[in-house]
mmCIF file of C-alpha atoms in Angstrom:
data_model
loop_
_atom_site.group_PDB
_atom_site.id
_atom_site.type_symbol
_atom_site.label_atom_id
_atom_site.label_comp_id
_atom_site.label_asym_id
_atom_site.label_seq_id
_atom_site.Cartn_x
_atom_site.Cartn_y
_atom_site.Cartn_z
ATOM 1 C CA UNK A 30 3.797 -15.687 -1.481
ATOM 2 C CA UNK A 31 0.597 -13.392 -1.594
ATOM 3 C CA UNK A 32 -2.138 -13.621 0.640
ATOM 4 C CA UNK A 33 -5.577 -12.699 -0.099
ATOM 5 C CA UNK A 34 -8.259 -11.765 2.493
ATOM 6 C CA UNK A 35 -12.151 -11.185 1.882
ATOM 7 C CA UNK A 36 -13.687 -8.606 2.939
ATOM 8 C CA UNK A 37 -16.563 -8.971 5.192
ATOM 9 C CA UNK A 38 -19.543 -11.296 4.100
ATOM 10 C CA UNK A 39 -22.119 -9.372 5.429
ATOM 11 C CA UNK A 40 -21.146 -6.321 3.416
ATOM 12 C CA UNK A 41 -19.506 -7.196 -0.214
ATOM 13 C CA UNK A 42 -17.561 -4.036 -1.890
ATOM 14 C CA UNK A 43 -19.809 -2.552 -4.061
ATOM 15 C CA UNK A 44 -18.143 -0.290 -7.350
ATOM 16 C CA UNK A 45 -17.340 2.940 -5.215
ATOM 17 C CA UNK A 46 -15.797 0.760 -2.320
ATOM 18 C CA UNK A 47 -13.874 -0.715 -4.776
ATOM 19 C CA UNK A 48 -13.052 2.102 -6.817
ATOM 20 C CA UNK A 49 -11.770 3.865 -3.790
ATOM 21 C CA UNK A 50 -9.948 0.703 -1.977
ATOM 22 C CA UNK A 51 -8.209 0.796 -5.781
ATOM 23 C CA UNK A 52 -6.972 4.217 -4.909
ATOM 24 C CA UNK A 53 -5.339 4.188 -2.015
ATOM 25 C CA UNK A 54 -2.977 1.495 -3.292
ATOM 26 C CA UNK A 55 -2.352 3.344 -6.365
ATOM 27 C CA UNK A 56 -2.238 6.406 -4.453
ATOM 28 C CA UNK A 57 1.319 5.326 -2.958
ATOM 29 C CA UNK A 58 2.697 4.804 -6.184
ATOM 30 C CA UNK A 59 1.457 8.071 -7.060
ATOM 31 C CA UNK A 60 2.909 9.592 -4.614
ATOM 32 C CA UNK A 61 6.488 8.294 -5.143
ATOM 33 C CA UNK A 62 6.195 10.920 -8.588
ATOM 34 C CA UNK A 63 6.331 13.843 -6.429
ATOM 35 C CA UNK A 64 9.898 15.381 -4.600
ATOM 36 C CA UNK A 65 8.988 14.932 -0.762
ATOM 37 C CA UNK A 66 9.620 11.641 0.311
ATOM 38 C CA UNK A 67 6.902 11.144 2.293
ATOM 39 C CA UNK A 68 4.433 11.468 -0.365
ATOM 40 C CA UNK A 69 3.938 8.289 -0.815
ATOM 41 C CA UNK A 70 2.292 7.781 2.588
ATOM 42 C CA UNK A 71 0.515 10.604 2.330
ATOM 43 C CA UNK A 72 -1.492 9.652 -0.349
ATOM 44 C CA UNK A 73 -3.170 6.828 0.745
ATOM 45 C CA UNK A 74 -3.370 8.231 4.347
ATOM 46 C CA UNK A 75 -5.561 11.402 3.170
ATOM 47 C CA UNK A 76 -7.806 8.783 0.306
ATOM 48 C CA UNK A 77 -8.034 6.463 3.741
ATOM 49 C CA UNK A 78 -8.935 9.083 6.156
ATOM 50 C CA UNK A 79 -11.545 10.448 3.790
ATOM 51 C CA UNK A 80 -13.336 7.609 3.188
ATOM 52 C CA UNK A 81 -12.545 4.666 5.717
ATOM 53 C CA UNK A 82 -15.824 4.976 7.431
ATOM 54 C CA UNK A 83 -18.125 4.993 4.438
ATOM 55 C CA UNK A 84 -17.019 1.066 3.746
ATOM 56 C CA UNK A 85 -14.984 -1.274 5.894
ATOM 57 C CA UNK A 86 -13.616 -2.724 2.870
ATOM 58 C CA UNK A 87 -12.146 0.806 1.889
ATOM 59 C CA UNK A 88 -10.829 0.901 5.844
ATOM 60 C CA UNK A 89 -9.566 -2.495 5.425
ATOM 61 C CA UNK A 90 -7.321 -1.755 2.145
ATOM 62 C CA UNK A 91 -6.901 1.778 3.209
ATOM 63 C CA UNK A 92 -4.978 0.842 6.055
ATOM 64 C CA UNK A 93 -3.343 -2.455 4.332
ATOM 65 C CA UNK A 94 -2.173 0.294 1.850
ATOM 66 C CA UNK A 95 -0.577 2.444 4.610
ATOM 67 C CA UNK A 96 1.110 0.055 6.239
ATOM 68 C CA UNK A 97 3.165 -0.677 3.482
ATOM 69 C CA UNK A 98 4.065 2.895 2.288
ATOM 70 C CA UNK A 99 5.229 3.553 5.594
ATOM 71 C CA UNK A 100 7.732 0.228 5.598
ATOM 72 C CA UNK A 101 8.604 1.214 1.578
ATOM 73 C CA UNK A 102 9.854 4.598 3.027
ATOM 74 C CA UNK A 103 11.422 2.518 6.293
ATOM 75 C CA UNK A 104 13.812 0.387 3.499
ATOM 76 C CA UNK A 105 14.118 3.073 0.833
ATOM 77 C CA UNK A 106 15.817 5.271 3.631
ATOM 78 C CA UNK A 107 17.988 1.944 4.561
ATOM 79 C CA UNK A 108 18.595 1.314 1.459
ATOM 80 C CA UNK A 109 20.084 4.852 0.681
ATOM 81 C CA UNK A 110 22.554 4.350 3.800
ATOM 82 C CA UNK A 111 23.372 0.960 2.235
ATOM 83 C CA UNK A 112 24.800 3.146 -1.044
ATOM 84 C CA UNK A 113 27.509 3.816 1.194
ATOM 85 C CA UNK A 114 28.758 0.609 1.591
ATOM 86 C CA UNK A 115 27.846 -0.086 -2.382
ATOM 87 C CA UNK A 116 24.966 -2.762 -1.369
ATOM 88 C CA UNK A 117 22.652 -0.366 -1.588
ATOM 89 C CA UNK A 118 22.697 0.060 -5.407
ATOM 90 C CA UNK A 119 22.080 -3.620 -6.128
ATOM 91 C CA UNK A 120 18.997 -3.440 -3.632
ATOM 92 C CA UNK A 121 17.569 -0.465 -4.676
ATOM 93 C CA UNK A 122 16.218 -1.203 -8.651
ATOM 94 C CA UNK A 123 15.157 -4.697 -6.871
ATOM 95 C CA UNK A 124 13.387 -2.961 -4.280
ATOM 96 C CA UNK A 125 12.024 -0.212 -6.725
ATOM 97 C CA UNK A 126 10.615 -3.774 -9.115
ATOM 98 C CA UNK A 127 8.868 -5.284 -6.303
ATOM 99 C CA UNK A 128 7.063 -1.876 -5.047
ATOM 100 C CA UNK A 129 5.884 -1.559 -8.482
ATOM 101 C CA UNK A 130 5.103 -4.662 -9.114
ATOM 102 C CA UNK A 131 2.641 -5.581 -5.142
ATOM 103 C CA UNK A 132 0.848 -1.899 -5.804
ATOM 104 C CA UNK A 133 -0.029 -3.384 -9.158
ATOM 105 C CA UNK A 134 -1.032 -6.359 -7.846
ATOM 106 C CA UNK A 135 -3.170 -4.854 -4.563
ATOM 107 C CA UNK A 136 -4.705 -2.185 -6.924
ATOM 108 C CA UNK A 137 -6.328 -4.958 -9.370
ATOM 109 C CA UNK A 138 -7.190 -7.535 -6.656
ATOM 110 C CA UNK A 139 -8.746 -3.929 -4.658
ATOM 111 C CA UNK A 140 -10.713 -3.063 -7.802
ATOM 112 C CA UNK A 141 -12.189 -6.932 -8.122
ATOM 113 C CA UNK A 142 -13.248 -6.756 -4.564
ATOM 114 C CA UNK A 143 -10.715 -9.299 -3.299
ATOM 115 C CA UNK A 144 -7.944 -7.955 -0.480
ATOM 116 C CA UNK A 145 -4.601 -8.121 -0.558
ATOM 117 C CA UNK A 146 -2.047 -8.284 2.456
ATOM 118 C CA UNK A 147 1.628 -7.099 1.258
ATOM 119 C CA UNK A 148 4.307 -9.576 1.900
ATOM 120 C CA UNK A 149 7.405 -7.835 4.127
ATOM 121 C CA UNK A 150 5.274 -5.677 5.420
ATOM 122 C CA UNK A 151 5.222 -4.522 9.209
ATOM 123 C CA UNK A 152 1.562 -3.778 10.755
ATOM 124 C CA UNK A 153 1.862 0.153 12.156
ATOM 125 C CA UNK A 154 -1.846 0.647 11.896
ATOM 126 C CA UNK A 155 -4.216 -2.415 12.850
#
């Protein structure tokens, strides 16, 4: 089940906001291309640093986007010490699907101005 939140009333995302808030969900997939592990979080943690006070929308999604890079890299490493006990091959591709598939989904409803909160996802940064 997704959950969508607004952004604030009083200040709608204009293009850039959006544009931005876009990018830092993107910006974990992204970083999953690259050989360190953690690139993935730090991605959208450099795109949300740079810009989170120019818009809260881009804080908002920024930090929305964080929170669930850091819990992707929490239950990728699980799932790699699941491989020795054979689960973790059968969770793996399924957890690879649905990281693909919620960035997807939080980088289109970021880009139309709508938020999106990341189901299984674990609230480091408020």
């Amino acid at each position: 089940m997704q959950i969508e939140h607004t952004p604030n009333e009083n200040q709608a995302p204009d293009q850039n906001a959006r544009r931005w808030a876009a990018l830092c969900h993107i910006g974990g997939l992204l970083g999953l291309l690259a050989l360190p592990s953690i690139a993935n979080i730090l991605v959208p943690l450099v795109l949300w640093l740079i810009k989170k006070e120019s818009h809260p929308f881009i804080d908002q999604e920024g930090k929305e986007a964080l929170n669930f890079q850091i819990c992707t890299t929490i239950y990728t490493w699980v799932t790699g010490l699941l491989c020795f006990v054979l689960i973790g091959f059968v969770i793996a591709p399924v957890l690879a699907i649905f990281v693909l598939v919620v960035c997807i989904i939080a980088t289109v409803k970021a880009a139309d101005g709508a938020g999106y909160t990341y189901p299984l996802t674990i609230r480091f940064i408020k």
